[in-house]
CSV table of C-alpha atoms and ligand atoms in Angstrom, one decimal:
chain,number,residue,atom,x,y,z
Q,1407,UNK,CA,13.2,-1.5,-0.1
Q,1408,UNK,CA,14.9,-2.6,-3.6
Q,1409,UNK,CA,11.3,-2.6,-4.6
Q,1410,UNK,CA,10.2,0.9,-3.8
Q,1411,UNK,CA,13.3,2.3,-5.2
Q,1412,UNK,CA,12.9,0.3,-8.5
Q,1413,UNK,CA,9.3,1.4,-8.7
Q,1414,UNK,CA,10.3,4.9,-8.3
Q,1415,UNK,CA,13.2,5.2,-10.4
Q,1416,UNK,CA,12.2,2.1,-13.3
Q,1417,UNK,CA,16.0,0.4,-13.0
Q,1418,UNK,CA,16.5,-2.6,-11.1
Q,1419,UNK,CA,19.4,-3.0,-8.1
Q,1420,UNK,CA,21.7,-4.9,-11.2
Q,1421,UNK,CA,20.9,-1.1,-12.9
Q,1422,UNK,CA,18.9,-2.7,-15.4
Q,1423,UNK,CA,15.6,-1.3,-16.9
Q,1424,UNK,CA,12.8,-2.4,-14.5
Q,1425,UNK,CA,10.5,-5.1,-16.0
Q,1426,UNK,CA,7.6,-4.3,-13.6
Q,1427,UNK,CA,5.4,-1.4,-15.4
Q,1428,UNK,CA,5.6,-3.8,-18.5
Q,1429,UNK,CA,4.2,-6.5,-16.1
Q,1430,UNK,CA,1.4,-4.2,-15.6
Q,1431,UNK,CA,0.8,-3.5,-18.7
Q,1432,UNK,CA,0.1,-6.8,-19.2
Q,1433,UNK,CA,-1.7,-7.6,-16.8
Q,1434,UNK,CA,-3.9,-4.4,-17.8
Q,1435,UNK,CA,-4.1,-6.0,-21.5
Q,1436,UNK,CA,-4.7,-9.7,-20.1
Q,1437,UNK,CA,-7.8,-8.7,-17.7
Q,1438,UNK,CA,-9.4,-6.6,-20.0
Q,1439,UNK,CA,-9.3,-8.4,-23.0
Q,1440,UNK,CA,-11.3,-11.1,-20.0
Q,1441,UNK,CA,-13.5,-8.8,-19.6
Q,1442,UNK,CA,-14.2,-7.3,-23.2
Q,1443,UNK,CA,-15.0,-11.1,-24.0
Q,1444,UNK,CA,-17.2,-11.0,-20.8
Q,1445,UNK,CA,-19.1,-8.4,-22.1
Q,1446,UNK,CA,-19.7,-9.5,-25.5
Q,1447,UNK,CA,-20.8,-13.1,-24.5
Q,1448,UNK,CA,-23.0,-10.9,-21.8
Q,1449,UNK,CA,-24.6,-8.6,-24.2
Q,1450,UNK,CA,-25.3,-12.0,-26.2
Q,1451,UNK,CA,-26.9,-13.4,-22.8
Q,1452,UNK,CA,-29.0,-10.1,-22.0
Q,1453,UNK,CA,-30.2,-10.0,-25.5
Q,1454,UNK,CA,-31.6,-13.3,-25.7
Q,1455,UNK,CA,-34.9,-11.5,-24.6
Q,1456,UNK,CA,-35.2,-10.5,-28.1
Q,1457,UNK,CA,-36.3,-13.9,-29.0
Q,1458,UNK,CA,-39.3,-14.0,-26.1
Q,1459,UNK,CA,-39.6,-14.4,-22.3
Q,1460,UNK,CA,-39.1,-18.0,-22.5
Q,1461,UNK,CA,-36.1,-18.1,-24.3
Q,1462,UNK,CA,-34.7,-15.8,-21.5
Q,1463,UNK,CA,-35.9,-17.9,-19.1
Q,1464,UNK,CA,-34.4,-20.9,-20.3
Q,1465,UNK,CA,-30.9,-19.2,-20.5
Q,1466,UNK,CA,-31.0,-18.2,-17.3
Q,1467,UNK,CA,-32.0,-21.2,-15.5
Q,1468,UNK,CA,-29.2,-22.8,-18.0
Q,1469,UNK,CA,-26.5,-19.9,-15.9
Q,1470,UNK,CA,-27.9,-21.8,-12.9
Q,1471,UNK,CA,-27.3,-25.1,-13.9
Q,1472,UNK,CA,-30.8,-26.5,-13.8
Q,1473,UNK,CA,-29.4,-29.4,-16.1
Q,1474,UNK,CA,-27.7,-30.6,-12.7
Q,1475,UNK,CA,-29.6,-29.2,-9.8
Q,1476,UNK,CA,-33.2,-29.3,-9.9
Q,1477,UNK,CA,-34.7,-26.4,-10.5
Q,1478,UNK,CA,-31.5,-24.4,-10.7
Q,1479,UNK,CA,-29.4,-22.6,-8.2
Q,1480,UNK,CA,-28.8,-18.7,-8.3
Q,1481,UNK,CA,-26.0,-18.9,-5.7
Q,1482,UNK,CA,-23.8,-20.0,-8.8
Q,1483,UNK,CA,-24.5,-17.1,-10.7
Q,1484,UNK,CA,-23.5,-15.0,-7.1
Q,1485,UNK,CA,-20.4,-17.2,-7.6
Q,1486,UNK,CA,-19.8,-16.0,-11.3
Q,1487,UNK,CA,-20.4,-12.7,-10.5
Q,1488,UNK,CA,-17.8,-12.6,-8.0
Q,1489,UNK,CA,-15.1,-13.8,-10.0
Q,1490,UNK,CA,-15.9,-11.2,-13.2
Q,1491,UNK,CA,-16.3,-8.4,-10.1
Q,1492,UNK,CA,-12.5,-9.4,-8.6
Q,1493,UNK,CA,-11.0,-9.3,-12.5
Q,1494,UNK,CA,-12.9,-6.2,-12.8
Q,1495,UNK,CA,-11.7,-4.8,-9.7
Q,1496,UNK,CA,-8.0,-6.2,-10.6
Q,1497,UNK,CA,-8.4,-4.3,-14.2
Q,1498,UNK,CA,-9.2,-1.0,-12.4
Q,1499,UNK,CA,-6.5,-1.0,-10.1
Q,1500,UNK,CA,-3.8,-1.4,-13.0
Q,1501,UNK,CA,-6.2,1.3,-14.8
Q,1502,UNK,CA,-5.9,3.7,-12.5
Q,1503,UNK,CA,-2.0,4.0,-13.1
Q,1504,UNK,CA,-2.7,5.7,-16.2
Q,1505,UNK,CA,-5.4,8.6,-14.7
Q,1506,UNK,CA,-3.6,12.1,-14.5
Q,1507,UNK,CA,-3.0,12.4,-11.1
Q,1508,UNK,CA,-3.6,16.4,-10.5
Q,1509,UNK,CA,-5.5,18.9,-11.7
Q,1510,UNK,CA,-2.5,20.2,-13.4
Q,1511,UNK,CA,-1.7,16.9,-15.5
Q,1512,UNK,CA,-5.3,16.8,-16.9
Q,1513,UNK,CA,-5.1,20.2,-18.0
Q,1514,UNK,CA,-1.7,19.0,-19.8
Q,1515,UNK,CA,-2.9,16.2,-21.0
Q,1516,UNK,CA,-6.5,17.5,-22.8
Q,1517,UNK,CA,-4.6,20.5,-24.2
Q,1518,UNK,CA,-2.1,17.9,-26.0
Q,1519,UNK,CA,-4.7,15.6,-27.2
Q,1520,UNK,CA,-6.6,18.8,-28.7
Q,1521,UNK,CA,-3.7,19.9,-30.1
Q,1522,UNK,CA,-2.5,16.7,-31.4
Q,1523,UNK,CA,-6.2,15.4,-32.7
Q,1524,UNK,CA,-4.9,12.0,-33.1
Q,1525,UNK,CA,-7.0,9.4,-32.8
Q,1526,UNK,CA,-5.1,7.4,-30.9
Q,1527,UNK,CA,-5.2,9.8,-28.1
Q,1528,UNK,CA,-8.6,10.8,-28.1
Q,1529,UNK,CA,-9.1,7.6,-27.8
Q,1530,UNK,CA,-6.8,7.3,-24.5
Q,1531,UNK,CA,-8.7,10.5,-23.0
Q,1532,UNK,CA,-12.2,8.5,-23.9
Q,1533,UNK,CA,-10.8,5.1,-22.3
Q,1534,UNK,CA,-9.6,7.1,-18.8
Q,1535,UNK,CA,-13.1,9.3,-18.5
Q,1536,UNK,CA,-15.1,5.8,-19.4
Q,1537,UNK,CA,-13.1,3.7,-16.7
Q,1538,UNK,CA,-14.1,6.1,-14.1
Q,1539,UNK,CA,-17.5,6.1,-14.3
Q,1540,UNK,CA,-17.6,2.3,-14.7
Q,1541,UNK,CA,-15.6,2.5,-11.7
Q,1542,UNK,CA,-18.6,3.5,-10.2
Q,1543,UNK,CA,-21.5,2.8,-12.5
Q,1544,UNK,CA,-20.4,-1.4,-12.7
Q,1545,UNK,CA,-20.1,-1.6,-9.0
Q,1546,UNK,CA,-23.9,-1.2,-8.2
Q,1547,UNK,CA,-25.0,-3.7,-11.1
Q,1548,UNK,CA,-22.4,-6.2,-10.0
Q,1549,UNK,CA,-23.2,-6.0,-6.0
Q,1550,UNK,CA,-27.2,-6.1,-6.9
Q,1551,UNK,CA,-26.5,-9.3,-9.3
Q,1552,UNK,CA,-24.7,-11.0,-6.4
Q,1553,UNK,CA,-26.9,-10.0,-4.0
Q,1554,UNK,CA,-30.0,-10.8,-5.7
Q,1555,UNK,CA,-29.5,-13.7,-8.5
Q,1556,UNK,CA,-32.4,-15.1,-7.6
Q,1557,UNK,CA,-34.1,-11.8,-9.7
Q,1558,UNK,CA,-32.7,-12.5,-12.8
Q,1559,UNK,CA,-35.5,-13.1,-15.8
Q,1560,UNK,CA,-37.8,-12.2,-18.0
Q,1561,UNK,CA,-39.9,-10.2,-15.5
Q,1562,UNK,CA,-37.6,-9.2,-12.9
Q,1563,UNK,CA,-35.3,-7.9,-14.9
Q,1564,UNK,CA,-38.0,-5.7,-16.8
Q,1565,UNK,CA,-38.9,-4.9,-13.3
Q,1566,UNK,CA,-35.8,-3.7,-12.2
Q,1567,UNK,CA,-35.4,-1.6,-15.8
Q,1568,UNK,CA,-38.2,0.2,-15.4
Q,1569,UNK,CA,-39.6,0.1,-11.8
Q,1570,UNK,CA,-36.4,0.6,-10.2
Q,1571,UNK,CA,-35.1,3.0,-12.5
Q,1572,UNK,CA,-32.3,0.9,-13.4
Q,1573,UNK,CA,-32.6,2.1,-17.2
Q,1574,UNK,CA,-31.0,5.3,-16.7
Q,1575,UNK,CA,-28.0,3.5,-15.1
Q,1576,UNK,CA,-27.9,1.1,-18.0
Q,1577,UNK,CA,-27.5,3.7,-20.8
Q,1578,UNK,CA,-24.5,5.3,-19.3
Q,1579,UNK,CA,-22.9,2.1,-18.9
Q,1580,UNK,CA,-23.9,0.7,-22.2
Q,1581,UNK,CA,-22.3,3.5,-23.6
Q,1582,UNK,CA,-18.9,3.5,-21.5
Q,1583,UNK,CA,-19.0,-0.2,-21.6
Q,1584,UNK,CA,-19.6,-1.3,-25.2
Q,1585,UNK,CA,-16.9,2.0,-26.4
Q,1586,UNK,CA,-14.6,1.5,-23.9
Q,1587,UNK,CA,-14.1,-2.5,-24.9
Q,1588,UNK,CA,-13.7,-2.1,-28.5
Q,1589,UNK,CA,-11.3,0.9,-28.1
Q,1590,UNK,CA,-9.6,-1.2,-25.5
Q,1591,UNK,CA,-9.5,-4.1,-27.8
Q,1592,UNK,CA,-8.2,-1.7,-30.6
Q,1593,UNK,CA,-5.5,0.0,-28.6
Q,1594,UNK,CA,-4.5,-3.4,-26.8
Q,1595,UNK,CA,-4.0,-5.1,-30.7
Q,1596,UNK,CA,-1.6,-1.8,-31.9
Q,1597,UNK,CA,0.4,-1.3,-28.8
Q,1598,UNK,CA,1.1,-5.4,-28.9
Q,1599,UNK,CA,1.3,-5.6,-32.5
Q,1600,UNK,CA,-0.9,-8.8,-32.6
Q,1601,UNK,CA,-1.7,-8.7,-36.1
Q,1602,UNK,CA,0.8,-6.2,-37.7
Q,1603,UNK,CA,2.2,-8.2,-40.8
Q,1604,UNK,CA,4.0,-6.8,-43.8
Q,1605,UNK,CA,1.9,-3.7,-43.7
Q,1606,UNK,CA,1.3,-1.8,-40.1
Q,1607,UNK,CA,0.1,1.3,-41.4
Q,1608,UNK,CA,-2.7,-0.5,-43.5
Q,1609,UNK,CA,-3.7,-3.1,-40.7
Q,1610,UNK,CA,-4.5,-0.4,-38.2
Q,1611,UNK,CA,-6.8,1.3,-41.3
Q,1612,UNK,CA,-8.6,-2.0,-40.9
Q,1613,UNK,CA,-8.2,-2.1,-37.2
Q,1614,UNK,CA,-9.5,0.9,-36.6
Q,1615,UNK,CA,-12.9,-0.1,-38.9
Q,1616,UNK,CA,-13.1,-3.2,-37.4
Q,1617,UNK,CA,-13.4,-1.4,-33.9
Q,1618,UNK,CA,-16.3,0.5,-35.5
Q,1619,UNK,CA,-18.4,-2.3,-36.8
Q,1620,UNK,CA,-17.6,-3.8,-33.1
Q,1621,UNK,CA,-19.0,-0.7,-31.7
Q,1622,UNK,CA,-21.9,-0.3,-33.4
Q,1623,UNK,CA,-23.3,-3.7,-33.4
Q,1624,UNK,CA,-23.0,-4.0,-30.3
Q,1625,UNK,CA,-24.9,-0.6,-29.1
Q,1626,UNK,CA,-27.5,-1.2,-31.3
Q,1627,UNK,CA,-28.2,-4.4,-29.8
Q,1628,UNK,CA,-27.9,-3.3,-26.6
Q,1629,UNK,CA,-30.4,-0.4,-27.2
Q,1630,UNK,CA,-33.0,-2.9,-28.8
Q,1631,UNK,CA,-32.1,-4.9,-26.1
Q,1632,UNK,CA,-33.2,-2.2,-23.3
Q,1633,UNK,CA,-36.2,-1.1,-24.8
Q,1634,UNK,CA,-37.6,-4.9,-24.8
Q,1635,UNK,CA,-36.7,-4.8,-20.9
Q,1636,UNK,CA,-38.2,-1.0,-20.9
Q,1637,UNK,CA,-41.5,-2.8,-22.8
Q,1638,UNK,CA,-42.2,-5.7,-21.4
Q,1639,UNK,CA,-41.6,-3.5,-17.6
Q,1640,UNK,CA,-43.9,-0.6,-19.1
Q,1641,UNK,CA,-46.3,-3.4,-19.5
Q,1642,UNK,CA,-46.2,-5.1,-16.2
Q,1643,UNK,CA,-45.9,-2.4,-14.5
Q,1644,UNK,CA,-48.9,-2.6,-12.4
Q,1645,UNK,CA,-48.0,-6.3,-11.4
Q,1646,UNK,CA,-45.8,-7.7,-8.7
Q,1647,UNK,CA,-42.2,-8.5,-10.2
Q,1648,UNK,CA,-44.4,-11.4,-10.1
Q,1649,UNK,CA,-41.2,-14.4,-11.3
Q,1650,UNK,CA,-41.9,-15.7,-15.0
Q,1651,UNK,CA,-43.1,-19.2,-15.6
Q,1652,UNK,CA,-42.7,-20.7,-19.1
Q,1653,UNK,CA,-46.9,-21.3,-18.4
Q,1654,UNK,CA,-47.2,-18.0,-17.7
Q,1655,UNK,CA,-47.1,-17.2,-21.6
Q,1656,UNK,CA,-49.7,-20.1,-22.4
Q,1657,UNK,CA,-51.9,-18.1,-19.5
Q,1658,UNK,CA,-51.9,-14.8,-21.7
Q,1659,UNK,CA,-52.5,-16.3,-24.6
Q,1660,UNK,CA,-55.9,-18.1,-23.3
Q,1661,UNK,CA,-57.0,-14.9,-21.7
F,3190,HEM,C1,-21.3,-11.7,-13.9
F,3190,HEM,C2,-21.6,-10.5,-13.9
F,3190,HEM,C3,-22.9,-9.9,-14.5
F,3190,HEM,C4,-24.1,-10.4,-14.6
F,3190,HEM,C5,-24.6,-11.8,-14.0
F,3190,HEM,C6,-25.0,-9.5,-15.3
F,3190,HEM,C7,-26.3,-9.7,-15.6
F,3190,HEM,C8,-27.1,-8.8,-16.2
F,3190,HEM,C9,-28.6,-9.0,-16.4
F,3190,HEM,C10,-29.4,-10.1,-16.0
F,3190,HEM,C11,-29.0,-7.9,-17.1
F,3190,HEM,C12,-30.5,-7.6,-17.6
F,3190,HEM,C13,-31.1,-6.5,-16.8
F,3190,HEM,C14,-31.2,-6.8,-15.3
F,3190,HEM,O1,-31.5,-8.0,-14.9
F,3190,HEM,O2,-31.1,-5.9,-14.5
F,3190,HEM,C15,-27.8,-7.0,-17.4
F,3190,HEM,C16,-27.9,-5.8,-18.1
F,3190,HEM,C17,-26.8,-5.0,-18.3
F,3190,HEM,N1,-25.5,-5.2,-17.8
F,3190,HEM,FE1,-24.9,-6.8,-16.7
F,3190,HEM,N2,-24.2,-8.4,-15.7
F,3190,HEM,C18,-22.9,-8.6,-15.2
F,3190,HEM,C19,-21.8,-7.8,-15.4
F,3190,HEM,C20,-21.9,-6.6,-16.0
F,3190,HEM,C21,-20.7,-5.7,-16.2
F,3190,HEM,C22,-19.3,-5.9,-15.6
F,3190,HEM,C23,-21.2,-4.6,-16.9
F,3190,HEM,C24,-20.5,-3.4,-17.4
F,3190,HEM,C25,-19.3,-3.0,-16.9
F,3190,HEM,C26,-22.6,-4.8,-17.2
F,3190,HEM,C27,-23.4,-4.0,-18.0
F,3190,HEM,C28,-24.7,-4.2,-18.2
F,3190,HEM,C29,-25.5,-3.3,-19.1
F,3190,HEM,C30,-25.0,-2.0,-19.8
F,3190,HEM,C31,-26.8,-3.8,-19.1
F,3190,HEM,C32,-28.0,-3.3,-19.9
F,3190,HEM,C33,-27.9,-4.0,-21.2
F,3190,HEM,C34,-29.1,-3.8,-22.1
F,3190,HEM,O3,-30.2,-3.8,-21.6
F,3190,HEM,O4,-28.9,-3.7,-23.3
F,3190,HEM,N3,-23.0,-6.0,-16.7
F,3190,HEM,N4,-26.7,-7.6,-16.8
């Protein structure tokens, strides 16, 4: 009960100022800065298609640890993918405390962030809307990379892009994913003061251009990075998600 009624009123049974939502917050800052790291060493991962289908391949089978088991095994990726899905899931629930919670609040809250046209704000808005549709968006990647890990490569994955439509599902994310990490990376280094120094005003100038560069390497790769899935699917598109075999490229060449 001394729980409830701190977590309602923010003051503890000694009638001191409840540590708890600072806890949260934490927590919130902790997993997603996890997961914006994630996402960056992902994009890296994804991208790797940019330097052929074998280099892909080999990165893949590297995820399953083909070094130790023969031939690799994809369960270990299901494995990965449950532990980034259960920090994902943990980073949405401490999310979700800052959503407006009627209709009433939203309207509250958008007509201050128009009035205020603060950055910072806009930037909260963007980082609520963004979580939402990841909320849902994220989920159906994550449970089809568990459920299928053995489909991960060169071809399959082109498959999937194009075949199975999955391109129009990757924009949207790529968009509320790459945007919503650097913002969250942005907002998590002012409200912490990580790298303040003599000079706030002045770091969060160079904060806040920092987050841009972030943002816009990262889309552009993951937009080159799409269309070489979208190619390579438009391509094969008449074969079976047939799975790639580092001979398969000597093949095409001698045809
Ligand atoms: C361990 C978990 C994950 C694994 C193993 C994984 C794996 C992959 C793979 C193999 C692709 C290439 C396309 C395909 O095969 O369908 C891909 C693409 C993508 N993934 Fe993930 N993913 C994971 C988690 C996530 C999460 C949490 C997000 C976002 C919240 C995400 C966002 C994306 C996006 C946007 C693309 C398209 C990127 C592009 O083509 O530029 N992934 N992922």
């Amino acid at each position: 009960m001394e729980k409830v009624i701190e977590a309602f009123t923010g003051i503890t049974e000694e009638g001191k100022k409840s540590r708890i939502p600072a806890r949260l917050d934490k927590a919130l800052t902790a997993s997603g800065v996890l997961l914006a790291i994630f996402m960056m060493a992902h994009m890296f991962f994804v991208s790797t298609i940019l330097f052929g289908e074998e280099t892909m391949y080999t990165v893949t089978k590297m995820f399953e640890l083909n070094f130790i088991f023969d031939g690799g095994l994809p369960i270990i990726v299901s494995f990965f993918v449950a532990i980034i899905t259960a920090i994902f899931i943990v980073h949405a629930i401490l999310g979700i405390r800052k959503f407006p919670t009627s209709y009433r609040a939203y309207l509250r809250i958008k007509e201050h962030s128009k009035m205020m046209k603060h950055t910072d704000t806009s930037f909260w808005m963007f980082q609520w809307i963004s979580g939402l549709i990841m909320m849902f968006a994220a989920t159906i990647h994550l449970y089809i990379m568990f459920t299928q890990p053995e489909n991960i490569g060169p071809y399959s994955s082109a498959h999937r892009v194009v075949s199975e439509n999955m391109w129009l599902l990757y924009i949207v994310l790529l968009i509320c994913v790459e945007l919503h990490s650097s913002i969250g990376l942005y907002r998590a280094a002012m409200k912490w003061g990580w790298f303040d120094g003599e000079n706030p005003k002045e770091t969060r100038a160079k904060m806040l251009k920092a987050k841009k560069y972030i943002s816009v390497f990262f889309l552009a790769l993951g937009f080159i990075t799409l269309f070489a899935y979208i190619k390579i699917g438009i391509e094969r598109a008449d074969h079976l998600p047939m799975k790639y075999h580092p001979t398969d490229t000597i093949e095409i060449i001698k045809k």
